[in-house]
mmCIF file of C-alpha atoms in Angstrom:
data_model
loop_
_atom_site.group_PDB
_atom_site.id
_atom_site.type_symbol
_atom_site.label_atom_id
_atom_site.label_comp_id
_atom_site.label_asym_id
_atom_site.label_seq_id
_atom_site.Cartn_x
_atom_site.Cartn_y
_atom_site.Cartn_z
ATOM 1 C CA MET K 1 -0.246 -0.146 -0.366
ATOM 2 C CA ILE K 2 3.072 2.251 0.843
ATOM 3 C CA ARG K 3 5.296 1.597 -2.310
ATOM 4 C CA SER K 4 1.704 2.048 -4.382
ATOM 5 C CA LEU K 5 0.886 5.933 -3.051
ATOM 6 C CA MET K 6 4.463 6.374 -3.407
ATOM 7 C CA MET K 7 4.384 5.682 -6.957
ATOM 8 C CA LEU K 8 1.059 7.493 -7.358
ATOM 9 C CA THR K 9 3.181 10.313 -6.026
ATOM 10 C CA VAL K 10 6.066 10.371 -8.737
ATOM 11 C CA ALA K 11 3.381 9.693 -11.038
ATOM 12 C CA ILE K 12 1.431 12.929 -10.524
ATOM 13 C CA VAL K 13 4.765 14.404 -9.612
ATOM 14 C CA ALA K 14 5.795 13.907 -12.865
ATOM 15 C CA SER K 15 3.018 14.743 -14.739
ATOM 16 C CA GLN K 16 2.715 18.302 -13.506
ATOM 17 C CA PRO K 17 6.403 20.243 -15.309
ATOM 18 C CA ALA K 18 7.105 23.389 -12.517
ATOM 19 C CA VAL K 19 6.757 27.045 -13.934
ATOM 20 C CA GLY K 20 10.438 27.256 -15.250
ATOM 21 C CA ASP K 21 11.060 23.768 -15.692
ATOM 22 C CA TRP K 22 13.640 22.774 -18.717
ATOM 23 C CA ARG K 23 13.400 19.055 -18.463
ATOM 24 C CA GLN K 24 15.933 18.090 -21.567
ATOM 25 C CA PHE K 25 17.406 18.667 -25.022
ATOM 26 C CA ARG K 26 15.668 21.780 -26.469
ATOM 27 C CA GLY K 27 12.660 22.875 -23.247
ATOM 28 C CA ASP K 28 10.120 20.905 -22.739
ATOM 29 C CA ASN K 29 8.662 20.686 -25.645
ATOM 30 C CA VAL K 30 11.494 20.182 -27.117
ATOM 31 C CA ASP K 31 11.632 23.134 -29.508
ATOM 32 C CA GLY K 32 13.775 25.845 -27.356
ATOM 33 C CA VAL K 33 10.932 28.002 -26.712
ATOM 34 C CA SER K 34 11.135 29.156 -23.508
ATOM 35 C CA PRO K 35 7.434 30.578 -22.251
ATOM 36 C CA THR K 36 8.157 31.890 -19.935
ATOM 37 C CA GLY K 37 11.818 32.950 -19.363
ATOM 38 C CA ASN K 38 13.007 35.853 -19.541
ATOM 39 C CA PRO K 39 17.486 36.141 -19.389
ATOM 40 C CA PRO K 40 19.370 39.228 -18.736
ATOM 41 C CA VAL K 41 19.111 41.683 -22.415
ATOM 42 C CA ASN K 42 22.720 43.680 -22.525
ATOM 43 C CA LEU K 43 24.396 39.957 -21.798
ATOM 44 C CA SER K 44 28.604 41.399 -20.286
ATOM 45 C CA GLY K 45 30.565 40.145 -17.366
ATOM 46 C CA ASP K 46 27.648 41.996 -15.212
ATOM 47 C CA THR K 47 25.129 38.861 -15.808
ATOM 48 C CA ILE K 48 27.570 35.498 -14.799
ATOM 49 C CA ALA K 49 25.569 35.166 -11.777
ATOM 50 C CA TRP K 50 28.577 32.143 -11.443
ATOM 51 C CA ARG K 51 30.343 29.616 -12.938
ATOM 52 C CA SER K 52 30.931 26.155 -11.353
ATOM 53 C CA PRO K 53 33.726 24.163 -12.660
ATOM 54 C CA LEU K 54 32.667 19.566 -14.574
ATOM 55 C CA PRO K 55 35.029 17.090 -15.206
ATOM 56 C CA GLY K 56 36.606 15.717 -17.956
ATOM 57 C CA ARG K 57 34.581 16.931 -21.080
ATOM 58 C CA GLY K 58 30.975 16.953 -21.850
ATOM 59 C CA LEU K 59 28.997 19.223 -25.204
ATOM 60 C CA SER K 60 25.600 17.702 -23.721
ATOM 61 C CA SER K 61 22.921 20.921 -22.637
ATOM 62 C CA PRO K 62 22.064 21.352 -18.964
ATOM 63 C CA ILE K 63 18.798 20.411 -18.050
ATOM 64 C CA ILE K 64 16.436 22.803 -14.648
ATOM 65 C CA VAL K 65 14.153 20.619 -12.817
ATOM 66 C CA GLY K 66 12.642 22.705 -9.975
ATOM 67 C CA ASP K 67 15.975 24.837 -7.834
ATOM 68 C CA GLY K 68 18.755 22.491 -9.312
ATOM 69 C CA VAL K 69 20.485 22.285 -12.006
ATOM 70 C CA TYR K 70 21.898 18.998 -13.788
ATOM 71 C CA VAL K 71 24.366 18.643 -16.536
ATOM 72 C CA THR K 72 25.858 14.926 -17.838
ATOM 73 C CA ALA K 73 29.880 14.383 -18.226
ATOM 74 C CA SER K 74 32.092 12.144 -19.395
ATOM 75 C CA SER K 75 36.097 11.290 -17.998
ATOM 76 C CA GLY K 76 39.705 9.864 -18.588
ATOM 77 C CA ALA K 77 41.616 8.248 -21.030
ATOM 78 C CA ALA K 78 38.952 7.062 -22.952
ATOM 79 C CA GLN K 79 36.256 8.629 -21.581
ATOM 80 C CA GLU K 80 35.287 6.562 -20.119
ATOM 81 C CA ARG K 81 33.645 7.346 -16.798
ATOM 82 C CA LEU K 82 30.427 8.567 -17.132
ATOM 83 C CA HIS K 83 29.140 12.029 -14.348
ATOM 84 C CA VAL K 84 26.065 12.807 -13.124
ATOM 85 C CA LEU K 85 26.216 15.535 -11.936
ATOM 86 C CA CYS K 86 23.459 17.943 -9.804
ATOM 87 C CA PHE K 87 24.111 22.279 -8.792
ATOM 88 C CA ASP K 88 22.322 24.432 -7.476
ATOM 89 C CA ALA K 89 20.541 26.697 -9.356
ATOM 90 C CA ALA K 90 20.555 30.228 -7.466
ATOM 91 C CA THR K 91 23.992 29.438 -5.751
ATOM 92 C CA GLY K 92 25.999 28.018 -8.518
ATOM 93 C CA GLN K 93 27.445 25.086 -5.042
ATOM 94 C CA GLN K 94 27.440 21.048 -6.809
ATOM 95 C CA ARG K 95 24.569 19.449 -4.727
ATOM 96 C CA TRP K 96 26.054 16.159 -5.344
ATOM 97 C CA GLU K 97 28.103 13.885 -8.418
ATOM 98 C CA ARG K 98 26.608 10.291 -9.313
ATOM 99 C CA GLN K 99 29.705 8.571 -11.221
ATOM 100 C CA PHE K 100 29.667 5.220 -13.453
ATOM 101 C CA TRP K 101 31.787 3.269 -15.456
ATOM 102 C CA ALA K 102 31.370 2.567 -19.930
ATOM 103 C CA THR K 103 29.046 -0.414 -20.725
ATOM 104 C CA GLY K 104 30.064 0.007 -23.948
ATOM 105 C CA ARG K 105 32.382 1.949 -26.788
ATOM 106 C CA THR K 106 33.592 5.272 -26.247
ATOM 107 C CA VAL K 107 34.821 5.954 -29.347
ATOM 108 C CA THR K 108 34.283 9.661 -30.386
ATOM 109 C CA HIS K 109 34.914 11.947 -33.699
ATOM 110 C CA ASP K 110 37.639 14.936 -31.376
ATOM 111 C CA LYS K 111 34.589 17.379 -31.552
ATOM 112 C CA THR K 112 32.414 16.125 -29.743
ATOM 113 C CA ASN K 113 32.256 13.543 -26.619
ATOM 114 C CA VAL K 114 30.356 10.337 -24.537
ATOM 115 C CA ALA K 115 28.652 13.168 -22.526
ATOM 116 C CA ALA K 116 27.108 14.620 -26.097
ATOM 117 C CA PRO K 117 23.692 13.872 -25.520
ATOM 118 C CA THR K 118 21.993 16.288 -23.308
ATOM 119 C CA PRO K 119 19.929 13.681 -20.034
ATOM 120 C CA CYS K 120 16.116 14.604 -19.656
ATOM 121 C CA SER K 121 13.272 14.725 -16.717
ATOM 122 C CA ASP K 122 10.125 13.512 -16.069
ATOM 123 C CA GLY K 123 9.493 16.091 -12.901
ATOM 124 C CA ALA K 124 10.712 12.836 -10.240
ATOM 125 C CA ARG K 125 14.053 11.636 -12.514
ATOM 126 C CA ILE K 126 16.948 11.841 -14.178
ATOM 127 C CA PHE K 127 17.913 10.422 -17.441
ATOM 128 C CA ALA K 128 21.189 10.295 -18.737
ATOM 129 C CA PHE K 129 22.448 8.749 -21.816
ATOM 130 C CA TYR K 130 25.771 9.007 -24.088
ATOM 131 C CA SER K 131 27.163 8.373 -26.619
ATOM 132 C CA SER K 132 27.760 4.764 -25.629
ATOM 133 C CA ASN K 133 25.243 4.260 -25.529
ATOM 134 C CA ASP K 134 24.094 3.843 -21.318
ATOM 135 C CA VAL K 135 20.861 4.649 -19.895
ATOM 136 C CA ILE K 136 21.298 5.632 -16.436
ATOM 137 C CA CYS K 137 18.089 7.153 -13.882
ATOM 138 C CA LEU K 138 18.421 9.128 -10.609
ATOM 139 C CA GLY K 139 16.512 10.419 -8.420
ATOM 140 C CA LEU K 140 16.524 14.069 -8.077
ATOM 141 C CA ASP K 141 18.945 13.879 -5.497
ATOM 142 C CA GLY K 142 21.215 11.483 -6.982
ATOM 143 C CA GLU K 143 19.638 8.339 -5.311
ATOM 144 C CA PHE K 144 20.273 6.143 -7.956
ATOM 145 C CA GLN K 145 16.995 3.862 -9.117
ATOM 146 C CA TRP K 146 18.315 1.332 -12.261
ATOM 147 C CA ALA K 147 20.987 1.423 -15.700
ATOM 148 C CA ARG K 148 21.291 -0.391 -19.149
ATOM 149 C CA GLY K 149 24.107 -0.708 -21.184
ATOM 150 C CA LEU K 150 22.531 -1.178 -24.144
ATOM 151 C CA THR K 151 25.581 -2.493 -25.971
ATOM 152 C CA TRP K 152 24.588 -5.594 -23.927
ATOM 153 C CA ASP K 153 22.252 -6.659 -25.531
ATOM 154 C CA PHE K 154 22.839 -5.216 -29.046
ATOM 155 C CA PRO K 155 27.315 -4.592 -29.428
ATOM 156 C CA ASN K 156 27.558 -3.912 -33.091
ATOM 157 C CA ALA K 157 25.361 -0.588 -32.148
ATOM 158 C CA SER K 158 27.773 1.806 -32.534
ATOM 159 C CA ASN K 159 29.184 4.474 -35.622
ATOM 160 C CA SER K 160 32.757 5.543 -35.728
ATOM 161 C CA LEU K 161 32.407 9.360 -34.708
ATOM 162 C CA GLY K 162 30.558 9.102 -32.305
ATOM 163 C CA MET K 163 25.965 8.837 -31.620
ATOM 164 C CA SER K 164 25.202 12.430 -30.032
ATOM 165 C CA SER K 165 20.657 12.411 -29.977
ATOM 166 C CA SER K 166 19.293 13.061 -26.233
ATOM 167 C CA PRO K 167 16.543 10.599 -25.625
ATOM 168 C CA VAL K 168 13.038 12.171 -25.063
ATOM 169 C CA VAL K 169 10.512 11.324 -22.143
ATOM 170 C CA VAL K 170 6.843 11.128 -22.689
ATOM 171 C CA GLY K 171 4.494 10.497 -20.140
ATOM 172 C CA GLU K 172 5.686 6.400 -18.941
ATOM 173 C CA THR K 173 8.231 6.470 -22.260
ATOM 174 C CA LEU K 174 11.733 7.360 -22.351
ATOM 175 C CA VAL K 175 12.752 7.272 -25.734
ATOM 176 C CA ALA K 176 16.433 7.319 -27.498
ATOM 177 C CA MET K 177 16.982 6.684 -30.342
ATOM 178 C CA VAL K 178 20.444 4.299 -31.288
ATOM 179 C CA GLU K 179 20.881 4.687 -34.721
ATOM 180 C CA ASN K 180 23.966 4.111 -36.216
ATOM 181 C CA ASP K 181 25.833 2.301 -40.015
ATOM 182 C CA ASP K 182 24.484 -1.365 -37.610
ATOM 183 C CA ASP K 183 22.473 -2.245 -35.642
ATOM 184 C CA SER K 184 19.876 0.607 -35.978
ATOM 185 C CA PHE K 185 16.759 0.850 -33.929
ATOM 186 C CA SER K 186 15.239 3.280 -31.044
ATOM 187 C CA ILE K 187 13.606 1.954 -28.082
ATOM 188 C CA GLY K 188 11.458 3.088 -25.762
ATOM 189 C CA LEU K 189 11.990 2.234 -22.446
ATOM 190 C CA ASP K 190 9.592 1.894 -19.480
ATOM 191 C CA THR K 191 10.491 5.403 -17.023
ATOM 192 C CA SER K 192 10.174 4.067 -13.969
ATOM 193 C CA SER K 193 12.025 0.331 -14.204
ATOM 194 C CA GLY K 194 14.403 0.871 -17.477
ATOM 195 C CA THR K 195 12.989 -2.858 -19.077
ATOM 196 C CA THR K 196 12.002 -2.531 -22.578
ATOM 197 C CA ARG K 197 8.863 -1.093 -23.987
ATOM 198 C CA TRP K 198 8.967 -1.594 -27.660
ATOM 199 C CA LYS K 199 11.892 -1.473 -29.816
ATOM 200 C CA ILE K 200 11.680 -0.993 -33.428
ATOM 201 C CA ASP K 201 14.656 -1.443 -36.545
ATOM 202 C CA ARG K 202 15.190 1.639 -38.004
ATOM 203 C CA PRO K 203 17.045 3.007 -41.639
ATOM 204 C CA ARG K 204 20.860 1.839 -40.682
ATOM 205 C CA LYS K 205 22.515 4.927 -41.440
ATOM 206 C CA ALA K 206 24.600 7.638 -38.920
ATOM 207 C CA ASN K 207 21.742 9.743 -37.962
ATOM 208 C CA TRP K 208 22.534 12.773 -35.322
ATOM 209 C CA THR K 209 19.550 13.896 -34.471
ATOM 210 C CA SER K 210 16.965 14.074 -31.892
ATOM 211 C CA PRO K 211 13.190 12.869 -31.103
ATOM 212 C CA THR K 212 10.395 15.337 -31.287
ATOM 213 C CA ILE K 213 7.420 15.660 -29.389
ATOM 214 C CA LEU K 214 4.025 16.268 -31.626
ATOM 215 C CA ARG K 215 2.120 17.590 -28.696
ATOM 216 C CA GLY K 216 -2.161 16.099 -28.818
ATOM 217 C CA GLU K 217 -4.415 14.839 -27.804
ATOM 218 C CA LYS K 218 -2.327 12.058 -28.126
ATOM 219 C CA ASP K 219 1.119 12.966 -27.969
ATOM 220 C CA LEU K 220 3.352 11.263 -30.006
ATOM 221 C CA VAL K 221 7.123 10.610 -31.195
ATOM 222 C CA LEU K 222 8.670 12.619 -34.195
ATOM 223 C CA LEU K 223 11.726 9.942 -35.216
ATOM 224 C CA GLN K 224 13.902 12.423 -38.404
ATOM 225 C CA SER K 225 16.382 10.326 -39.936
ATOM 226 C CA SER K 226 17.825 9.759 -43.100
ATOM 227 C CA ALA K 227 14.663 8.105 -45.329
ATOM 228 C CA GLY K 228 12.488 10.950 -43.008
ATOM 229 C CA ILE K 229 9.861 11.558 -40.873
ATOM 230 C CA ALA K 230 7.883 8.494 -38.606
ATOM 231 C CA ALA K 231 5.290 9.665 -35.989
ATOM 232 C CA ILE K 232 5.165 6.753 -33.312
ATOM 233 C CA ASP K 233 3.118 5.518 -30.539
ATOM 234 C CA PRO K 234 5.553 6.046 -27.444
ATOM 235 C CA SER K 235 3.755 4.199 -25.115
ATOM 236 C CA THR K 236 3.489 1.040 -27.764
ATOM 237 C CA GLY K 237 6.090 2.306 -30.381
ATOM 238 C CA LYS K 238 3.790 1.533 -33.129
ATOM 239 C CA GLU K 239 4.190 3.450 -36.618
ATOM 240 C CA GLN K 240 1.300 6.446 -36.932
ATOM 241 C CA TRP K 241 1.879 7.774 -39.872
ATOM 242 C CA THR K 242 5.814 8.341 -41.559
ATOM 243 C CA TYR K 243 7.541 11.468 -44.394
ATOM 244 C CA THR K 244 8.816 9.240 -46.944
ATOM 245 C CA ASP K 245 11.174 12.406 -49.377
ATOM 246 C CA GLY K 246 14.289 12.613 -46.695
ATOM 247 C CA ALA K 247 15.508 14.815 -44.645
ATOM 248 C CA SER K 248 19.508 15.278 -42.761
ATOM 249 C CA THR K 249 20.533 13.484 -40.362
ATOM 250 C CA ILE K 250 22.382 15.942 -38.776
ATOM 251 C CA PRO K 251 19.554 19.140 -36.922
ATOM 252 C CA SER K 252 15.993 17.892 -36.345
ATOM 253 C CA LEU K 253 13.037 19.269 -36.997
ATOM 254 C CA VAL K 254 10.867 21.709 -34.949
ATOM 255 C CA VAL K 255 7.322 21.453 -34.077
ATOM 256 C CA ALA K 256 4.575 24.311 -33.854
ATOM 257 C CA GLY K 257 0.438 24.181 -33.771
ATOM 258 C CA ASP K 258 0.021 20.411 -36.346
ATOM 259 C CA THR K 259 2.708 21.630 -38.803
ATOM 260 C CA ALA K 260 6.136 20.179 -38.477
ATOM 261 C CA PHE K 261 9.061 21.634 -39.936
ATOM 262 C CA VAL K 262 11.475 18.982 -41.389
ATOM 263 C CA PRO K 263 15.067 19.650 -42.703
ATOM 264 C CA SER K 264 14.602 17.996 -45.874
ATOM 265 C CA LYS K 265 15.230 19.776 -49.088
ATOM 266 C CA GLY K 266 15.791 22.725 -47.146
ATOM 267 C CA LEU K 267 13.281 23.131 -44.952
ATOM 268 C CA THR K 268 9.159 21.880 -45.685
ATOM 269 C CA ALA K 269 5.893 21.966 -43.899
ATOM 270 C CA VAL K 270 4.376 18.971 -43.107
ATOM 271 C CA ARG K 271 0.582 19.103 -41.565
ATOM 272 C CA ALA K 272 1.067 16.785 -38.872
ATOM 273 C CA GLU K 273 -2.529 15.997 -38.099
ATOM 274 C CA GLY K 274 -5.162 13.345 -38.383
ATOM 275 C CA GLY K 275 -2.797 11.369 -39.919
ATOM 276 C CA GLN K 276 -0.128 10.107 -42.809
ATOM 277 C CA PRO K 277 0.535 12.622 -44.558
ATOM 278 C CA ASN K 278 0.705 12.525 -47.978
ATOM 279 C CA ALA K 279 2.072 14.845 -50.740
ATOM 280 C CA SER K 280 -0.810 17.053 -50.093
ATOM 281 C CA ASP K 281 0.312 17.412 -46.642
ATOM 282 C CA VAL K 282 2.819 19.343 -47.777
ATOM 283 C CA LEU K 283 2.463 22.459 -47.470
ATOM 284 C CA TRP K 284 5.380 24.270 -48.853
ATOM 285 C CA GLN K 285 9.319 23.332 -50.055
ATOM 286 C CA GLU K 286 12.405 25.587 -49.438
ATOM 287 C CA GLY K 287 15.703 24.975 -51.226
ATOM 288 C CA GLY K 288 16.534 28.578 -50.305
ATOM 289 C CA LEU K 289 16.285 27.189 -46.873
ATOM 290 C CA SER K 290 19.137 25.105 -44.990
ATOM 291 C CA PRO K 291 19.954 25.048 -41.018
ATOM 292 C CA GLY K 292 23.537 24.672 -40.574
ATOM 293 C CA THR K 293 24.138 22.383 -37.522
ATOM 294 C CA GLY K 294 21.957 23.904 -35.145
ATOM 295 C CA SER K 295 18.520 22.928 -35.265
ATOM 296 C CA PRO K 296 15.254 25.090 -36.769
ATOM 297 C CA ILE K 297 12.584 27.070 -33.935
ATOM 298 C CA ALA K 298 9.700 28.668 -34.754
ATOM 299 C CA LEU K 299 8.067 31.062 -32.526
ATOM 300 C CA GLY K 300 3.875 32.991 -33.537
ATOM 301 C CA ASP K 301 4.773 32.799 -37.182
ATOM 302 C CA LYS K 302 8.075 33.105 -38.068
ATOM 303 C CA LEU K 303 10.620 30.068 -38.590
ATOM 304 C CA TYR K 304 14.275 30.761 -37.390
ATOM 305 C CA PHE K 305 17.629 28.891 -38.402
ATOM 306 C CA VAL K 306 21.233 29.866 -37.959
ATOM 307 C CA ASN K 307 22.757 27.928 -41.371
ATOM 308 C CA ASN K 308 26.250 25.852 -42.002
ATOM 309 C CA ALA K 309 27.687 30.587 -42.247
ATOM 310 C CA GLY K 310 26.305 31.790 -38.842
ATOM 311 C CA VAL K 311 23.937 33.531 -40.899
ATOM 312 C CA LEU K 312 20.692 33.671 -39.113
ATOM 313 C CA THR K 313 17.520 34.246 -41.549
ATOM 314 C CA CYS K 314 14.104 34.163 -40.978
ATOM 315 C CA ALA K 315 11.159 32.734 -43.063
ATOM 316 C CA GLU K 316 7.086 33.299 -42.975
ATOM 317 C CA GLN K 317 5.539 29.681 -40.892
ATOM 318 C CA ALA K 318 3.163 30.190 -43.888
ATOM 319 C CA THR K 319 4.737 30.290 -46.776
ATOM 320 C CA GLY K 320 8.469 29.536 -46.950
ATOM 321 C CA LYS K 321 9.320 32.979 -47.568
ATOM 322 C CA ARG K 322 12.038 34.716 -46.117
ATOM 323 C CA LEU K 323 11.650 37.988 -44.302
ATOM 324 C CA TRP K 324 15.116 39.310 -43.454
ATOM 325 C CA GLN K 325 19.113 37.586 -42.713
ATOM 326 C CA LYS K 326 21.558 38.639 -39.328
ATOM 327 C CA ARG K 327 25.261 37.283 -39.858
ATOM 328 C CA LEU K 328 26.556 36.659 -36.340
ATOM 329 C CA ALA K 329 30.195 36.266 -35.790
ATOM 330 C CA GLY K 330 31.450 32.750 -35.878
ATOM 331 C CA SER K 331 30.584 29.001 -36.528
ATOM 332 C CA PHE K 332 27.651 27.580 -34.882
ATOM 333 C CA SER K 333 27.530 23.380 -33.025
ATOM 334 C CA GLY K 334 24.800 24.172 -30.970
ATOM 335 C CA SER K 335 20.379 25.454 -31.190
ATOM 336 C CA PRO K 336 19.612 29.113 -30.619
ATOM 337 C CA VAL K 337 16.477 29.469 -27.856
ATOM 338 C CA ILE K 338 14.195 32.462 -27.892
ATOM 339 C CA ALA K 339 13.034 33.722 -24.490
ATOM 340 C CA SER K 340 11.021 37.048 -23.903
ATOM 341 C CA ASN K 341 10.833 37.582 -28.379
ATOM 342 C CA ARG K 342 14.726 37.878 -28.245
ATOM 343 C CA LEU K 343 16.747 34.623 -29.560
ATOM 344 C CA TYR K 344 20.757 33.848 -27.950
ATOM 345 C CA ALA K 345 22.695 32.157 -29.971
ATOM 346 C CA VAL K 346 26.379 31.453 -28.830
ATOM 347 C CA ASN K 347 29.394 29.999 -31.050
ATOM 348 C CA GLU K 348 32.001 27.719 -31.203
ATOM 349 C CA ALA K 349 33.886 30.645 -30.116
ATOM 350 C CA GLY K 350 32.418 31.345 -26.476
ATOM 351 C CA THR K 351 30.283 34.523 -28.316
ATOM 352 C CA ILE K 352 26.491 34.306 -26.856
ATOM 353 C CA PHE K 353 24.982 36.588 -28.434
ATOM 354 C CA CYS K 354 20.996 38.355 -27.530
ATOM 355 C CA VAL K 355 18.123 39.451 -30.509
ATOM 356 C CA ASP K 356 15.620 41.199 -30.947
ATOM 357 C CA LEU K 357 13.367 39.539 -32.886
ATOM 358 C CA SER K 358 10.406 42.451 -32.931
ATOM 359 C CA SER K 359 12.005 44.484 -34.938
ATOM 360 C CA ALA K 360 11.844 45.128 -38.880
ATOM 361 C CA GLU K 361 15.666 43.045 -39.520
ATOM 362 C CA GLY K 362 16.579 40.780 -35.735
ATOM 363 C CA GLU K 363 19.100 43.615 -34.624
ATOM 364 C CA ILE K 364 21.988 41.942 -32.581
ATOM 365 C CA LEU K 365 20.697 43.840 -28.876
ATOM 366 C CA SER K 366 24.906 42.215 -26.957
ATOM 367 C CA SER K 367 27.245 39.725 -27.432
ATOM 368 C CA PHE K 368 29.195 38.333 -24.389
ATOM 369 C CA ASP K 369 32.327 36.313 -25.044
ATOM 370 C CA LEU K 370 32.641 33.809 -22.227
ATOM 371 C CA GLU K 371 36.574 33.104 -23.718
ATOM 372 C CA GLN K 372 35.533 29.504 -24.062
ATOM 373 C CA THR K 373 34.589 26.559 -26.409
ATOM 374 C CA ILE K 374 30.962 25.793 -26.312
ATOM 375 C CA LEU K 375 29.447 23.043 -28.139
ATOM 376 C CA CYS K 376 25.939 22.943 -26.374
ATOM 377 C CA THR K 377 22.989 24.056 -26.739
ATOM 378 C CA PRO K 378 21.684 26.844 -24.046
ATOM 379 C CA ALA K 379 18.349 26.161 -21.570
ATOM 380 C CA ILE K 380 16.332 28.797 -19.602
ATOM 381 C CA ALA K 381 14.572 29.389 -16.573
ATOM 382 C CA GLY K 382 13.169 31.787 -14.461
ATOM 383 C CA ASN K 383 15.004 34.850 -15.462
ATOM 384 C CA ALA K 384 18.584 33.336 -16.573
ATOM 385 C CA MET K 385 20.178 31.143 -18.741
ATOM 386 C CA TYR K 386 22.297 28.065 -18.823
ATOM 387 C CA VAL K 387 25.541 27.765 -21.158
ATOM 388 C CA ARG K 388 28.263 24.618 -20.067
ATOM 389 C CA SER K 389 31.398 24.148 -21.390
ATOM 390 C CA ASP K 390 34.047 21.121 -21.049
ATOM 391 C CA LYS K 391 35.589 23.815 -18.500
ATOM 392 C CA GLU K 392 32.540 24.925 -16.988
ATOM 393 C CA LEU K 393 28.286 25.496 -15.914
ATOM 394 C CA VAL K 394 27.572 29.225 -16.346
ATOM 395 C CA LYS K 395 24.687 31.040 -14.873
ATOM 396 C CA LEU K 396 23.673 33.968 -16.846
ATOM 397 C CA ALA K 397 21.417 36.724 -14.848
ATOM 398 C CA ALA K 398 20.873 40.061 -14.747
ATOM 399 C CA PRO K 399 22.664 41.467 -11.942
ATOM 400 C CA VAL K 400 20.812 41.679 -8.639
ATOM 401 C CA GLU K 401 20.052 45.322 -8.058
ATOM 402 C CA THR K 402 20.433 46.895 -4.225
ATOM 403 C CA PRO K 403 19.397 49.710 -1.692
#
C-alpha cells in the first residue's frame, strides 16, 4: 500500500512540469522556446551570476528541474567514466555527483565526446544517456534508480564518430534513438524500471538527430532520419504515419501546432494532423532555407535558424518566404533558443548573441564572449540562461540591484 502511494506521488509530480523548468534538449516541448523565461538583455561580465567547474568533457546541454541544474560529463583516458552532476540554481554550489563506468564503446570524433546527448527528466527522475549507449536513471537527489547498458544487448549499435541523439520523456516512456550504420534502432524504456516497452528497427545510417514531440490529444514522438520522419506512439512504438522524402541526419525538426518543419531539401513544412501525410500535406518546400548544425526554431508565425555561414534567417511559417537575414560572427554547433521575443545563440568560440525578434531586421541587442569553446545548446529557466563548456557550467542573469 505504501509503495503504491509512493508510485502515485511520483506519477503526479512527473506529470506536472513546474513553471520555468527546462527538462530536456531544447526545453520541455523540444522546440527551443521558453514561454516564461526572461534572460538578461545586455549580456556582459556583470550578467555572470556564477561559474562552476565541471570534470572531463561534455557538450550535452544542462537541464533545470525545480531549483536544481543537472548536467552530464565524461572523463578518463578513453572517456570511460560517466558523470551526472547537480548544482544549486541559485548559488551554483554542487549538490551531488554520481559516477559510473561506461559499458559500451567510447570512441568519438575529437570534436565530440561521450557526454554529447542531453539528459532529460520527468520531474521526478533524471535520465542520463551517453554515446556509449549507457542509460542511467537517478532520483532528483542523486539516488540510483536503474541503469541499462544497451551495447550489452545490441553490441553492433555504434558509429565511429560517436552518438549524440538526446532522449525525450513522454508519459511513462523514455524514447532514445540508437541509429547507426549497423544495428540501428529506436527504443522505448519504462521510466520506472528501465525495461524495454518496445524496440523498432530504423534506417541503417549514422544519425545525430534527436526525437521531437508532437503534442495533441495523444502525444506522438517524431523520429527523423535520412529516410524521412516516422511518427511513433510512445507507449507502444507503433508507427502512426510517415514522411518519406528524406531528411537531414544532423539538425532536428521543430513542431509548431500541427506542422512539422523538417530539414529536408532545405526546409519542408509537413502538416502532421490527422494521420498519414501525403503530397497534399506538404505545405511547402524551400531549398533556399538550409539550417546548419543547429536545429530550426519556431515562434508565432515565424521560423528562425542559423546556417553554416553563421547567418541568422527569419522566414514565414505559412509560406517559407525569407523575411530577413542577420550575420552573426563565427560557426555554431548548438541550436538557438528563444525567450521574451529574444533569440539567444552561442557560437563555438563562446560568444553569446542576444537578438531582438520584434525589430524589423533582427537587431543584435548585445553580445558577450565567454572566451572558451561552447558546443552546447543553452538552457533557459526563470530569468536566467545556463551554458556549459568542457570546463564549466555558467549561469547568466541580470545583476541583482542593491538598495
